[in-house]
Structure formats: structure tokens, C-alpha cells
Coordinates of C-alpha atoms and ligand atoms in Angstrom, one line a residue:
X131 CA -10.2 20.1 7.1
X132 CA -7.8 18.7 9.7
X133 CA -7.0 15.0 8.5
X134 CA -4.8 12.4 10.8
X135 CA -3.4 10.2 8.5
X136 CA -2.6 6.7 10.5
X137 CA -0.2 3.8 8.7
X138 CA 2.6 1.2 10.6
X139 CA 4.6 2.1 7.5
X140 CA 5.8 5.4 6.4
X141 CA 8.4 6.5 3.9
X142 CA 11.2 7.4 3.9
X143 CA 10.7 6.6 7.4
X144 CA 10.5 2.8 7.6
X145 CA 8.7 0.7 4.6
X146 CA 8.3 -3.0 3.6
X147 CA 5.8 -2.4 0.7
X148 CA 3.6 0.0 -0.9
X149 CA 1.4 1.2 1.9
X150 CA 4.8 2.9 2.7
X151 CA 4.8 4.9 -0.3
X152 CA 1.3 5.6 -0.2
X153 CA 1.3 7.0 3.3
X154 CA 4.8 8.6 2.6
X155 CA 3.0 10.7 -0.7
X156 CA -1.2 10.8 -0.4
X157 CA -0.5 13.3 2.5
X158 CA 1.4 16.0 0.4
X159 CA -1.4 15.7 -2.3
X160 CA -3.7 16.6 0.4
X161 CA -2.1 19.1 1.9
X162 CA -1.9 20.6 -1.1
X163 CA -5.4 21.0 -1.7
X164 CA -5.8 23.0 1.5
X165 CA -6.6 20.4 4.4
X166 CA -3.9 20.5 7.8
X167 CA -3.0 16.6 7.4
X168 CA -0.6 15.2 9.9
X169 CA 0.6 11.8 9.9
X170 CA 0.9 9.3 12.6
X171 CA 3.3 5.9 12.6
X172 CA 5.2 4.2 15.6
X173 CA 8.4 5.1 15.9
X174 CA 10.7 1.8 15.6
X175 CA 14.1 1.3 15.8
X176 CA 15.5 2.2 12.4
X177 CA 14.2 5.8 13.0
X178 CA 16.6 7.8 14.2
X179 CA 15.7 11.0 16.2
X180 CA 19.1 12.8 15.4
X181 CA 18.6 11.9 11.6
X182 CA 15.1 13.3 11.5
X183 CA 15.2 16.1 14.0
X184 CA 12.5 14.7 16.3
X185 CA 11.3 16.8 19.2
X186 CA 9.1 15.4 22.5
X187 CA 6.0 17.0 22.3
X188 CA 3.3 14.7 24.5
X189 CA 3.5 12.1 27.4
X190 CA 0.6 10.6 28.3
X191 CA -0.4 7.1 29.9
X192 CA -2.9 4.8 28.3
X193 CA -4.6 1.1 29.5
X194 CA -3.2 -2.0 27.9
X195 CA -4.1 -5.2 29.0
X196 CA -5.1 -4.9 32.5
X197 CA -2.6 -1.9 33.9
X198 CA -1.0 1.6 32.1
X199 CA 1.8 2.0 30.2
X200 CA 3.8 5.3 29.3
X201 CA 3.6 6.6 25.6
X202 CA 5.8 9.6 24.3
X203 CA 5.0 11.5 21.1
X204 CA 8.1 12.6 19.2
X205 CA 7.0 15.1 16.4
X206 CA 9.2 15.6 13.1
X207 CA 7.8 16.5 9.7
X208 CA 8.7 15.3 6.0
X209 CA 10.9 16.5 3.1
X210 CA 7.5 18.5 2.4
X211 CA 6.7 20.0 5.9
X212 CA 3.9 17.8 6.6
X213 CA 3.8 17.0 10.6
X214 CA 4.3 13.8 11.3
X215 CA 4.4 12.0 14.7
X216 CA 5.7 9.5 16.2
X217 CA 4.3 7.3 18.9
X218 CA 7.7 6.4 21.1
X219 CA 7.4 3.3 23.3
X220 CA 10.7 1.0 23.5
X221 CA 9.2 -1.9 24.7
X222 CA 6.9 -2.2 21.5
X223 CA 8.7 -0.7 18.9
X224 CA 12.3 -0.6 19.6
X225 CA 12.8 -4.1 17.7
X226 CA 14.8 -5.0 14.7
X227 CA 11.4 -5.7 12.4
X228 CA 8.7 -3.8 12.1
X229 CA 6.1 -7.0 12.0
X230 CA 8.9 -9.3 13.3
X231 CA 11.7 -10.7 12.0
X232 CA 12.7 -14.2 9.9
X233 CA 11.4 -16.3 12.2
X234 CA 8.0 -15.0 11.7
X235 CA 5.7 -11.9 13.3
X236 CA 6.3 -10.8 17.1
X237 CA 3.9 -12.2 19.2
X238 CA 2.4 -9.5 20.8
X239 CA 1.5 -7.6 17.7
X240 CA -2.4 -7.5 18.9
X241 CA -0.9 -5.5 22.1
X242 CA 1.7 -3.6 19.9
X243 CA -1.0 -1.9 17.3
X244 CA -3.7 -1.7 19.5
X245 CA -1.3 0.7 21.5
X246 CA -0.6 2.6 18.1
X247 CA -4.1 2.9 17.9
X248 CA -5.0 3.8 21.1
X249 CA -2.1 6.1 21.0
X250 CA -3.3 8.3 18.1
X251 CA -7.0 9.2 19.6
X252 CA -5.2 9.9 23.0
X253 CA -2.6 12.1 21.0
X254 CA -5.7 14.2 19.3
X255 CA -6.9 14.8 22.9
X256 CA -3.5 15.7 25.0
X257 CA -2.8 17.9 22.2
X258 CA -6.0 19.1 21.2
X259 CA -5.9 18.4 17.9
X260 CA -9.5 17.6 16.3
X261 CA -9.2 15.9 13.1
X262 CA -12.3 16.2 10.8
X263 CA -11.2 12.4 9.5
X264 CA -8.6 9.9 10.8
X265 CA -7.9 8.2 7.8
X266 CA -6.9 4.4 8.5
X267 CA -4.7 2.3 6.9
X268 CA -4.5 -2.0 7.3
X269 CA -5.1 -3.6 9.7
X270 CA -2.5 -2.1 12.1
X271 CA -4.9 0.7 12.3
X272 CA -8.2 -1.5 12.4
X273 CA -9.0 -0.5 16.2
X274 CA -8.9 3.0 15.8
X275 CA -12.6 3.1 14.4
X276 CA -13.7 0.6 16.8
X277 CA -12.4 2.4 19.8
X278 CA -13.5 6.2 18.0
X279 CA -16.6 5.1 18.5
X280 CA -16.9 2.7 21.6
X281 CA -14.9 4.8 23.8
X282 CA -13.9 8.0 22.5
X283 CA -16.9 9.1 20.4
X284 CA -18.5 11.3 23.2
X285 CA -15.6 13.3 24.6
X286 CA -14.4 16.4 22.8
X287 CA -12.1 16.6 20.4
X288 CA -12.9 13.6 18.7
X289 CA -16.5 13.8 19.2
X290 CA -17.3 14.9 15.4
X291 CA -14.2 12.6 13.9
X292 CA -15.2 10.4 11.3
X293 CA -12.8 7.9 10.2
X294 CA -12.2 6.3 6.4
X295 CA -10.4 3.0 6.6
X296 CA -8.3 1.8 3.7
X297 CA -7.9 -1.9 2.8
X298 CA -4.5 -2.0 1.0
X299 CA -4.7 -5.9 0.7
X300 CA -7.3 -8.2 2.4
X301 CA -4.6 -10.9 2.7
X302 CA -3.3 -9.6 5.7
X303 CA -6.0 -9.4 8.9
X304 CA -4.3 -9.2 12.0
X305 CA -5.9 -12.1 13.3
X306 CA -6.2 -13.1 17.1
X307 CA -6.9 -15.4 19.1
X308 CA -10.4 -14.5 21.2
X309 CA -8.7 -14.1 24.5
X310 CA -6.5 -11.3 23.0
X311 CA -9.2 -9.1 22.4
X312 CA -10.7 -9.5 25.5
X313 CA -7.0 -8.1 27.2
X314 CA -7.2 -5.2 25.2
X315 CA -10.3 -4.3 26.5
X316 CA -12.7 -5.4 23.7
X317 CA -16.1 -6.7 25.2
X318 CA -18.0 -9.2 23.4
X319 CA -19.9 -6.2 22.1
X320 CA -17.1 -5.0 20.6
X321 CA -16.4 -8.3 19.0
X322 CA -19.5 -8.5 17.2
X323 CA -21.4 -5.2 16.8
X324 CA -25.0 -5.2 16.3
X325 CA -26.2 -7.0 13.3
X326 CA -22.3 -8.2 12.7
X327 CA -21.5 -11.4 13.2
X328 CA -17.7 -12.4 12.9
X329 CA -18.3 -15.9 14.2
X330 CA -14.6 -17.0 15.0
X331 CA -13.2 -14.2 12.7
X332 CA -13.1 -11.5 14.4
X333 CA -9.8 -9.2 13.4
X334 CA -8.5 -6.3 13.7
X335 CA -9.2 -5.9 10.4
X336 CA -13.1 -6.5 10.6
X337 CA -13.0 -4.2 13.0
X338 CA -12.3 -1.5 10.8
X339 CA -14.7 -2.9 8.0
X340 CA -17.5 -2.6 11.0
X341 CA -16.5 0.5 12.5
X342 CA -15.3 3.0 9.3
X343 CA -17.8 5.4 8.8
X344 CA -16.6 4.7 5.2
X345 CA -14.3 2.1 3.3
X346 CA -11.7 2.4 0.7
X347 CA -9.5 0.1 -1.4
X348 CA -7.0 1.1 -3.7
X349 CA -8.2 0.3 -6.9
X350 CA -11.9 0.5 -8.1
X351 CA -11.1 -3.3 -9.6
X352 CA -10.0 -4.1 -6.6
X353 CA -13.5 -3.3 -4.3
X354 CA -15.3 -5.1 -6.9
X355 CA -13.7 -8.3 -6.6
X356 CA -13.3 -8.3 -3.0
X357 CA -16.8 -8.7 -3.1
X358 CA -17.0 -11.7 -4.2
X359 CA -16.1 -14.9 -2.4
X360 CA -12.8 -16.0 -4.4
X361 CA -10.9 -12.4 -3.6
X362 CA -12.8 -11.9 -0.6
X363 CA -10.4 -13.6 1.6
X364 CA -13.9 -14.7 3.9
X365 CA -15.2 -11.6 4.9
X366 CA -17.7 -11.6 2.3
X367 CA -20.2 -11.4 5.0
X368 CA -19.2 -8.4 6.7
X369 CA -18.3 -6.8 2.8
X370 CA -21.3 -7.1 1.5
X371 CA -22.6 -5.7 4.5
X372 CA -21.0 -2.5 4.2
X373 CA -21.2 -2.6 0.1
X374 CA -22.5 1.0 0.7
X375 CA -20.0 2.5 2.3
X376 CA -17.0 0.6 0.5
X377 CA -15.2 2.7 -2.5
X378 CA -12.3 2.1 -4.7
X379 CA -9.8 5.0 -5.3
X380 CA -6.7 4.5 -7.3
X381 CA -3.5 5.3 -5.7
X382 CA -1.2 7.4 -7.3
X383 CA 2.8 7.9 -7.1
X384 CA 5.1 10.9 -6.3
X385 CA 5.8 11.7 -10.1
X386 CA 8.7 14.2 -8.4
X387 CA 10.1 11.1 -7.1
X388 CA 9.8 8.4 -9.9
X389 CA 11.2 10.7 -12.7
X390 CA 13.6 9.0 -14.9
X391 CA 14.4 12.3 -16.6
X392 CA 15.6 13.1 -12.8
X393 CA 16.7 10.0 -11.1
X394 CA 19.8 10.1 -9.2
X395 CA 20.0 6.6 -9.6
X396 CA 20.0 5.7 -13.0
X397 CA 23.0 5.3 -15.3
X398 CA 21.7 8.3 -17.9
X399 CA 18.5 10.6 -17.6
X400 CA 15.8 10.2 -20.1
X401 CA 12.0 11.0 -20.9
X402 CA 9.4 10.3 -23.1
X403 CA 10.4 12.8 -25.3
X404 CA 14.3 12.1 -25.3
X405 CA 14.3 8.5 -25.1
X406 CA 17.7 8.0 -25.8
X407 CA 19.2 7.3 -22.2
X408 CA 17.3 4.3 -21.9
X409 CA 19.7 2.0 -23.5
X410 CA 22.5 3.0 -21.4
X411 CA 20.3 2.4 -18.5
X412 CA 20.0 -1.4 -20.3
X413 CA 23.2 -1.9 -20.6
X414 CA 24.2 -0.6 -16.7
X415 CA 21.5 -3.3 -15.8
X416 CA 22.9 -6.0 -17.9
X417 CA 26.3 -5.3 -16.5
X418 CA 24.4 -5.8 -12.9
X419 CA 23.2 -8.9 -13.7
X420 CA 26.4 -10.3 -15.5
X421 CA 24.5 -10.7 -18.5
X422 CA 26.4 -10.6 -21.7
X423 CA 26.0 -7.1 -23.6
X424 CA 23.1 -8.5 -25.8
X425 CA 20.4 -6.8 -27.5
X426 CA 17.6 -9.2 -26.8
X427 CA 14.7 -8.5 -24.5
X428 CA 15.0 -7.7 -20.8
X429 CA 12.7 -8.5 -18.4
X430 CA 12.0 -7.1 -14.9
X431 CA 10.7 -7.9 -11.8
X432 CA 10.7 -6.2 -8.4
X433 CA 8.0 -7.9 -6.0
X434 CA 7.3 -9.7 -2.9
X435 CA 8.4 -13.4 -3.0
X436 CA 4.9 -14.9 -2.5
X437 CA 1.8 -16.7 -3.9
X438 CA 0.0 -13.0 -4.3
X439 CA 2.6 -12.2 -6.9
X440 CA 2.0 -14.8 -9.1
X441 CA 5.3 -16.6 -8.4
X442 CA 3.7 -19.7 -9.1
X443 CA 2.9 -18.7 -12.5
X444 CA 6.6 -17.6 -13.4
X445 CA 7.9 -20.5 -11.8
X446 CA 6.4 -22.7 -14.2
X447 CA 6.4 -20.5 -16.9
X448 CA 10.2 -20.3 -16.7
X449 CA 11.5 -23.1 -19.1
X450 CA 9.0 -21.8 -22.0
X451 CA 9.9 -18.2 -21.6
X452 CA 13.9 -19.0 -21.6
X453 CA 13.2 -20.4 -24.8
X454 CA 12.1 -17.5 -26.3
X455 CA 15.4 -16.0 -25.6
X456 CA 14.3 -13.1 -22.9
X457 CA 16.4 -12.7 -19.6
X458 CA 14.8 -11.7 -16.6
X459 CA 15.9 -10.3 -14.0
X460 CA 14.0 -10.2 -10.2
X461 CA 15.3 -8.1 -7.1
X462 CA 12.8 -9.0 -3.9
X463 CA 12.4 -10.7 -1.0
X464 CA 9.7 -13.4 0.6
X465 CA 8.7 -16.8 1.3
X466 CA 11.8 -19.2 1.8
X467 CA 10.0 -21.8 -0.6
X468 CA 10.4 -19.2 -4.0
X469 CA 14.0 -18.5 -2.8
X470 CA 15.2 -21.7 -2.9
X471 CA 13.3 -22.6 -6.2
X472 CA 14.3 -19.3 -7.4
X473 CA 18.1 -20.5 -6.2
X474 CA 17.9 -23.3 -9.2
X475 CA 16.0 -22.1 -11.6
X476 CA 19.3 -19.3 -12.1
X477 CA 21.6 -22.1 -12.0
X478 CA 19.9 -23.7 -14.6
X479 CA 19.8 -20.6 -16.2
X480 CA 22.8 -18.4 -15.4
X481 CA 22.7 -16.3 -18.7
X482 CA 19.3 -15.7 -18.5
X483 CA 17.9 -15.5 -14.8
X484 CA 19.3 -13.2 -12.2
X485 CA 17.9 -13.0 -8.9
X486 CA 18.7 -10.5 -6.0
X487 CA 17.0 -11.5 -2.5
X488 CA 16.8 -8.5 -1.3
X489 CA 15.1 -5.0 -1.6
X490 CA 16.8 -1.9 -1.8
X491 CA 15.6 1.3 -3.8
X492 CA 18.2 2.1 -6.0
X493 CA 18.7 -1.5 -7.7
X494 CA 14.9 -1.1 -8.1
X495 CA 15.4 1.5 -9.7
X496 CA 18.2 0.3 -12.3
X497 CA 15.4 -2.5 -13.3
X498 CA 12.9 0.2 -13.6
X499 CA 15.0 2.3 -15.9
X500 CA 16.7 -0.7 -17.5
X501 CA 14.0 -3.3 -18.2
X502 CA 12.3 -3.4 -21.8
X503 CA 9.6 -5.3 -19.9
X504 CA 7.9 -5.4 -16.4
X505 CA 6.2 -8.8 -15.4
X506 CA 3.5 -8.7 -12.4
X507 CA 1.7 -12.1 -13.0
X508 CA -0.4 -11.5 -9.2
X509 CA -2.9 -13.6 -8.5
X510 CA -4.6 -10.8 -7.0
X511 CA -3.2 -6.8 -7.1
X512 CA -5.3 -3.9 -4.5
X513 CA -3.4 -1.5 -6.4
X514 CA 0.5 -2.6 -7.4
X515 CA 2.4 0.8 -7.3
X516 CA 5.6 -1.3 -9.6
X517 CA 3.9 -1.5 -12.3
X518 CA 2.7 2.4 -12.6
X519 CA 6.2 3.0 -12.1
X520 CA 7.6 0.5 -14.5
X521 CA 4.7 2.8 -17.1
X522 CA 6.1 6.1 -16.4
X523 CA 10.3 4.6 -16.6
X524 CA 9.1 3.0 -20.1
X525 CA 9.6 -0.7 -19.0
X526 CA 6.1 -2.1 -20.6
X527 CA 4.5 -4.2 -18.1
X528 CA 2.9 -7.2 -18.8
X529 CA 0.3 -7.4 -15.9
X530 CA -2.6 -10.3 -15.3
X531 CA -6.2 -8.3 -15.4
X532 CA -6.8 -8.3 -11.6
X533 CA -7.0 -5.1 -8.9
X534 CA -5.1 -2.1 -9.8
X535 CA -3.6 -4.0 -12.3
X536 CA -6.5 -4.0 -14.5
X537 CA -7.1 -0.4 -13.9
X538 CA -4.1 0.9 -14.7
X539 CA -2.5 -1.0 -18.0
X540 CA -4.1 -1.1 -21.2
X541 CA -3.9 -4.1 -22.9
X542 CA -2.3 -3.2 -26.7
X543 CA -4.3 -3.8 -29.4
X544 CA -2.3 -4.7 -32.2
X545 CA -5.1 -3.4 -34.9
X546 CA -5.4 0.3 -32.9
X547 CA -1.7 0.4 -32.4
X548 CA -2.8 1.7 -29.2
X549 CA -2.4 0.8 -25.2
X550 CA 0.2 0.4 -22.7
X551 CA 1.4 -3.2 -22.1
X552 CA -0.1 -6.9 -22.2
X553 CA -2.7 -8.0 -20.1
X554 CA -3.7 -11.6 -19.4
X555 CA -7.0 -12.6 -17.7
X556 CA -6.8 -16.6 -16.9
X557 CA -4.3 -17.3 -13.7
X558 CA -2.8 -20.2 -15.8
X559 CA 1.6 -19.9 -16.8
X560 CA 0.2 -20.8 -20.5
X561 CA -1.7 -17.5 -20.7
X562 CA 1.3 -16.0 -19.0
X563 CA 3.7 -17.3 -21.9
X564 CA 0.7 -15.9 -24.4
X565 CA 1.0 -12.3 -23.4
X566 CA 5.2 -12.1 -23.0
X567 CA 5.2 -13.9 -26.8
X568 CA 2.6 -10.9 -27.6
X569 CA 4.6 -8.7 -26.2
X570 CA 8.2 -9.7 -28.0
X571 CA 6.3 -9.9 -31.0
X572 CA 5.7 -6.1 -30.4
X573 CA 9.2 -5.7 -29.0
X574 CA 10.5 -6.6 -32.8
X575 CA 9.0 -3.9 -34.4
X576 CA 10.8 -1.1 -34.2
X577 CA 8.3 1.7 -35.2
X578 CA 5.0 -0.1 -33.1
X579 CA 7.8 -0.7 -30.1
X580 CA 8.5 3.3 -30.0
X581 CA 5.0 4.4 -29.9
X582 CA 4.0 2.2 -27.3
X583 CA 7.0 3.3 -24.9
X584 CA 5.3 6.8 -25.7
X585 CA 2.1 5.7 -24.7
X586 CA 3.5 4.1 -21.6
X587 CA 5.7 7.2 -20.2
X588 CA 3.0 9.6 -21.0
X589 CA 0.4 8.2 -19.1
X590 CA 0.0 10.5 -15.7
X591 CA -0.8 8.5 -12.6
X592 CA 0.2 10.9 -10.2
X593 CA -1.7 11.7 -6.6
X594 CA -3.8 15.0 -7.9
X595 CA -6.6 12.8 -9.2
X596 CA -6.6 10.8 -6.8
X597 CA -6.5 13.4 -3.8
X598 CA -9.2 15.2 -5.5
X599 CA -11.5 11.7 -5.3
X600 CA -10.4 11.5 -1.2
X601 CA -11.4 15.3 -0.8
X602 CA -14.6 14.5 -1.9
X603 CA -14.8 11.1 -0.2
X604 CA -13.8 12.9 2.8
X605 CA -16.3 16.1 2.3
X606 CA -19.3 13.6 1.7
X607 CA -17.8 11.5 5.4
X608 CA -18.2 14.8 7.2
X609 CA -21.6 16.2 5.8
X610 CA -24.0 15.5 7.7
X611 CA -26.9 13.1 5.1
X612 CA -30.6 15.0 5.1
X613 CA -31.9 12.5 7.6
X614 CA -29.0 13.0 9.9
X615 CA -29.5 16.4 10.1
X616 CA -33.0 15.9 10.3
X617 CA -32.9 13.7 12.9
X618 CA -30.8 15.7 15.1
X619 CA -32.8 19.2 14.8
X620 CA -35.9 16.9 15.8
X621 CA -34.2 15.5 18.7
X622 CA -32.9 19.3 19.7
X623 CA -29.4 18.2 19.7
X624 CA -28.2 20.0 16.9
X625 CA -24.9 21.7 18.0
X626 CA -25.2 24.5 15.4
X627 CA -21.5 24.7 15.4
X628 CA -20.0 25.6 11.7
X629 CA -17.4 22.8 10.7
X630 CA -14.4 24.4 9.6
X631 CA -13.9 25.1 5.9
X632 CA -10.6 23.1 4.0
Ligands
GLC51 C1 -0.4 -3.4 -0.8 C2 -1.0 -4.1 -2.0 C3 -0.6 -3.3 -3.3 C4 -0.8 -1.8 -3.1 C5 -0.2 -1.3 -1.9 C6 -0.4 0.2 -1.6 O1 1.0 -3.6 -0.8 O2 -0.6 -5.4 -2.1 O3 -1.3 -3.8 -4.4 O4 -0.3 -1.1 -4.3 O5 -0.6 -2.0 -0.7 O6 -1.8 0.5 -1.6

């Protein structure tokens, strides 16, 4: 099958979280199961043409607002040959941020990603490439459905294209005011499709729930609970709606690329079968922190600063968990409110708290390798890629039951002597304090300690699963249902034309 795969974010290209890494890896796994997947992301200022050998391949001009505007496509591929491109306009992407900067998002992100989506179908037909899917990602990409099938559905070669839209976190909407839509060419029928009513909510990001020919979220957890009202961030209306068409697929990580037994980054190399290294890799971390070279428990953290993350939770947790003699240590960026608390609570606690505001790959990984523990207390989790990580580099994560969370760490049963970390369900910092007491208690037992790291860094969350669950998804999106079929031989309009095998 010919997939576009379209995401704002793309690594190594430019990231701020884990849609990044999914966009950056899911394409590989797909590719590697036979489709021709090409990705698609704007190309913004940190991306260097020179650096990644980008060549012009397209220009084209496209409506925006009420006149045209130029659009280049620059094409390049990734470490793995996959083609990606890159939609090349300077006066929308040549910024600093990606969203914006510190002062908040750029005001004319409505006009910015509906170009990118634009861009993309326009791209398929200047260069006559006829994806099967376009497989959307966030919000960013939440017009490309919508204008698939309101303006581009007819006209080959998108005229068989079905898209699958992926909800990464429902937090984020790309929400407009109603005279925005209406410059980028949205009509009210756009706005509220039949049998759709968005009320004042319209988004970008209802407009992919609406449009989609099907829905995915990262985590099968995660679709459940959006469907109910307190995850469903108000767009239980339009969810339930669609409850047929919405699926939940786990993502997966590049176990090539998160591999302490070959990590570049890491003080010493281990694996679940030599485990050794891994206290060299706790003391490099200590040293990092400028804690003292002490045996006692280590915990990690490498997250967004916000409410999502659960920061509440560890915020008031704090003073019961120092007393239980951990040290934790937190590399990540966010709201201004959690950096100044987080500010104090390590001057209150400079042996035991250590906190880096910013995000850069290799400290991550130094916590990853170096961490006895992992703490993700979200609130809510799609997915969480950190903690399937934190699994695979032995630091046993202590997760609250919510998203991909759930889905992806067994809570250890003390009896069974088996599972992979400590789970807590109630959002509260006492059942926080529960599950890391739990989990030191485990920590002090030598012999149950060691077989749980094995449990942890044997456990295989890498894409193949996953990509085999999209393959089908995908294979299911393109084949035509019994009554479609039916439906078209009766009304003689049955093309007859043999889609092309993966
Ligand atoms: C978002 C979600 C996170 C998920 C990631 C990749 O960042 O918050 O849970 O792992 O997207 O899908």
C-alpha cells in the first residue's frame, strides 16, 4: 500500500514530545512490512537542508485566507531510507518554536497547519503520488480529512485515499476562534457536518474525529477512557459518535535505538542478561546530580512540567517520600508554576532532589540507565513512551493505572513474585507514597529485586506488533465493507480497478 504518514513533529528532525518519536519510528516498521510510506512534516527552522541533504522537488501555489501563497517541497529521507518531505514556506515555519515560543503559541497557528495540511494533498497531486491512507497525526493534521473529503475527494489521485487519524492526547485541540475557520475556507458545512454538532467547539481536532474514515489512539486504555466524560476533554459527543470507528493501538519504541546494551550514552553497556553495568550507570548519575555516592534508592523522572504528568501529585508527595530516604532526580521542561515550586522544593532538599529544566536526549538517557526507579504519577497517559523505555533500561516504573500506562506495566504481585513495576489507581499523593513504599520494600530484597529487573528488561515493546495491528487497521480502511461494494455495483459506478497489493 502507498501510506503518507503526516505529523508537525518528526525525529530526529525536530521533536518536543513523543508524537516525535512515534512519527520518527512507526514509519520504518511499516515499511518493513512491505507498504511505500513517506512522511510528511513542515520544514522549520532548526532543519537544516545542508545537514540532511534536502533536494527541491515541487512548487506549487495553494489558497490561504482570501489570496495564494507559494509552497516548496524539499524531499530528504531518514537514517532508514524512508522518504520524507518537507513542506518549505519561511513565512510560516522559519520561526524559533515549532508551536511558538515562551511567551506562548504563534498566533497564526490555525493559518500555519492548515497550510501543512493543505500542503500534503496538493503534494500527492503535483507529484502524483496516490496514497492508499494518509495517516494523521494531532491536531496539526486535523484538516487533512476534512479537506480529503470536502474538496479533494473527487479528483484523482486522492480520489480512493482514506485517511486514519491518530489522537496522541486529547488535551491539545487546536482550538479557534469561528472567524478563523471561515478564512481558511471552512463553510459552515464544514463546521458542523451532517448529524455533527460542535456547538462552539469546533477544532481542528473535531475535525479529524468527524472526517477520519477511522480513529486511533495510542493505547487501547486510552480509547476507553476517552470515552467517558472525565478523560474526554468535552468531545464526548462527537466520541461517542464515532465509537465505531475509534481503535486503540499501542505504540511501540525503536528497540535499535533504546538499547542499553548499545547506548552511546551511557556510562557502561548492560542487558538483561549481564546486568552488571548498571551500577556504574548509577553512580555516573549520582555524580550528575551531586549526590553523595550512596547506595540508597534512585528515582527518575523525565516528563513534561504540567498537570497531565501528575506534578501535582509529586509536589505534594515530596516531604513523605524524602523521608523514606529516596533521591529523585527530574530532567524536563513546562509550566513556569512547577519550575518555580520545583526551584524550592531542591533547596529544601539539596541531597535529595535534583532538577534539570531542560530536555536534552542524552541526560535522559543517563536517568534511564541510571535510575533504580521511574515515577510517571499522570493524571491521564494516551500512551507514555518514558516509561516503556525506563522497562526495557531496567529502571522499574512506578506508573498510576491510566492510558498506556495501564497497558504497559504490570503491577507486581508480591505473592506471584511476578510483574513489572507498581501501579496505583486513585489520583491522590497518599496512594502515590503507597506504591513507591511498595516498591522500596521490593527494592530491599535482593533476590525478588533481580528478578523483577528481569522481568522489566525482557519485556518486548517494540513497533512489529504494533505495525502489524496498523496493517490490518489500514487493510480493513481500504476494503471496501459488503454494502459498499454492493452499493456501488447497483449504482453502476463500480470502477473495477484492482487496488494495489502491499
Ligand atoms: C503524547 C501523549 C503520550 C504519547 C505520545 C506519543 O505525547 O501525551 O502519552 O506517548 O503522545 O503517542
Amino acid at each position: 500500500m502507498n501510506i503518507l504518514f503526516a505529523a508537525s513533529e518528526v525525529a530526529p528532525f525536530a521533536k518536543t514530545g513523543g508524537l516525535a518519536d512515534v512519527a520518527g519510528s512507526l514509519p520504518s516498521a511499516l515499511a518493513s512490512l512491505g507498504h511505500d510510506v513517506r512522511v510528511v512534516l513542515p520544514r522549520y527552522r532548526q532543519v537544516d537542508p545542508a545537514q540532511f541533504n534536502l533536494k527541491h522537488r515541487a512548487t506549487f501555489h495553494l489558497p490561504i485566507s482570501t489570496w495564494y501563497e507559494r509552497c516548496d517541497i524539499l524531499e530528504g529521507s531518514t537514517a532508514d531510507g524512508i522518504t520524507v518531505y518537507f513542506v518549505n514556506k519561511d513565512s510560516y515555519y522559519d520561526r524559533p518554536g515549532i508551536y511558538g515560543t515562551s511567551r506562548g503559541d504563534y498566533p497564526d497557528n490555525a493559518e500555519r497547519f492548515a497550510f501543512f495540511s493543505r500542503s500534503l494533498l496538493e503534494l500527492c497531486r503535483v507529484m502524483d503520488f496516490s496514497p492508499d491512507i494518509i495517516h494523521c497525526n494531532d491536531w496539526q493534521t486535523g484538516l487533512v480529512p476534512l479537506y480529503l473529503k470536502t474538496q479533494y475527494a473527487a479528483q484523482a489521485p486522492l480520489d480512493r485515499t482514506k485517511t486514519v487519524f491518530t489522537v496522541h492526547n486529547l488535551g491539545y485541540q487546536g482550538r479557534f476562534p469561528p472567524e478563523t475557520m471561515h478564512r481558511l475556507g471552512l463553510g459552515p458545512e464544514a463546521l458542523s457536518p451532517e448529524g455533527m454538532e460542535f456547538g462552539g467547539a469546533f477544532s481542528f481536532l473535531t475535525a479529524g474525529l468527524a472526517y477520519a474514515d477511522v480513529i486511533t489512539t495510542v493505547s487501547k486504555r486510552y480509547s476507553e477512557e476517552i470515552q467517558r466524560s472525565e478523560y474526554a476533554c468535552g468531545l464526548e459527543g462527537i466520541l461517542a459518535q464515532r465509537a465505531g470507528s475509534l481503535f486503540g493501538i499501542l505504540n511501540g519504541i525503536d528497540s535499535r535505538a533504546w538499547d542499553p546494551a548499545n547506548d552511546g550514552a551511557i556510562s557502561r553497556h548492560y542487558s538483561a542478561v549481564e546486568p552488571a553495568g548498571k551500577e556504574a550507570c548509577k553512580d555516573a548519575l549520582q555524580k550528575l546530580a551531586g549526590f553523595s555516592a550512596d547506595s540508597g534508592p534512585l528515582i527518575g523522572m523525565v516528563t513534561r512540567l504540567s498537570e497531565q504528568k501528575g506534578l501535582e501529585l509529586l509536589v505534594d508527595a515530596v516531604p513523605a517520600i524524602m523521608k523514606l530516604g529516596v533521591r529523585l532526580i527530574i530532567l524536563g521542561t513546562g509550566e513556569k508554576k512547577y519550575h518555580r515550586i520545583l526551584t524550592d522544593l531542591h533547596s529544601r532538599y539539596p541531597e535529595q532532589i535534583q532538577v534539570m529544566f531542560r530536555f536534552d536526549e542524552s541526560t535522559a538517557r543517563a536517568i534511564y540507565a541510571g535510575s533504580d526507579l521511574f515515577l510517571m504519577p499522570s493524571r491521564y497517559e494516551p500512551c507514555g513512551l518514558s516509561q516503556i523505555i525506563a522497562l526495557r533500561y531496567g529502571a522499574v516504573p512506578i506508573v498510576r493505572k491510566t492510558g498506556g500506562l495501564a497497558d504497559t506495566v504490570i503491577d507486581y504481585d508480591r505473592q506471584a513474585g511476578k510483574g513489572t513495576g507498581f501501579v496505583f489507581d486513585e489520583y491522590s499523593s497518599g496512594a502515590l507514597v503507597v506504591a513507591v513504599k511498595r516498591a522500596l520494600a521490593i527494592k530491599s530484597d535482593q533476590s525478588r529485586w533481580k528478578s523483577l529487573l528481569l522481568q522489566c528488561m525482557t519485556k518486548d515493546f517494540s513497533w512489529e506488533h504494533s505495525a502489524r495491528e496498523y496493517d490490518r487497521l489500514y487493510h480493513d480502511v481500504v476494503t471496501p465493507s459488503q454494502n459498499d461494494r454492493r452499493e456501488a455495483s447497483m449504482a453502476g459506478k463500480d470502477k473495477g480497478g484492482e487496488r494495489k497489493a502491499s
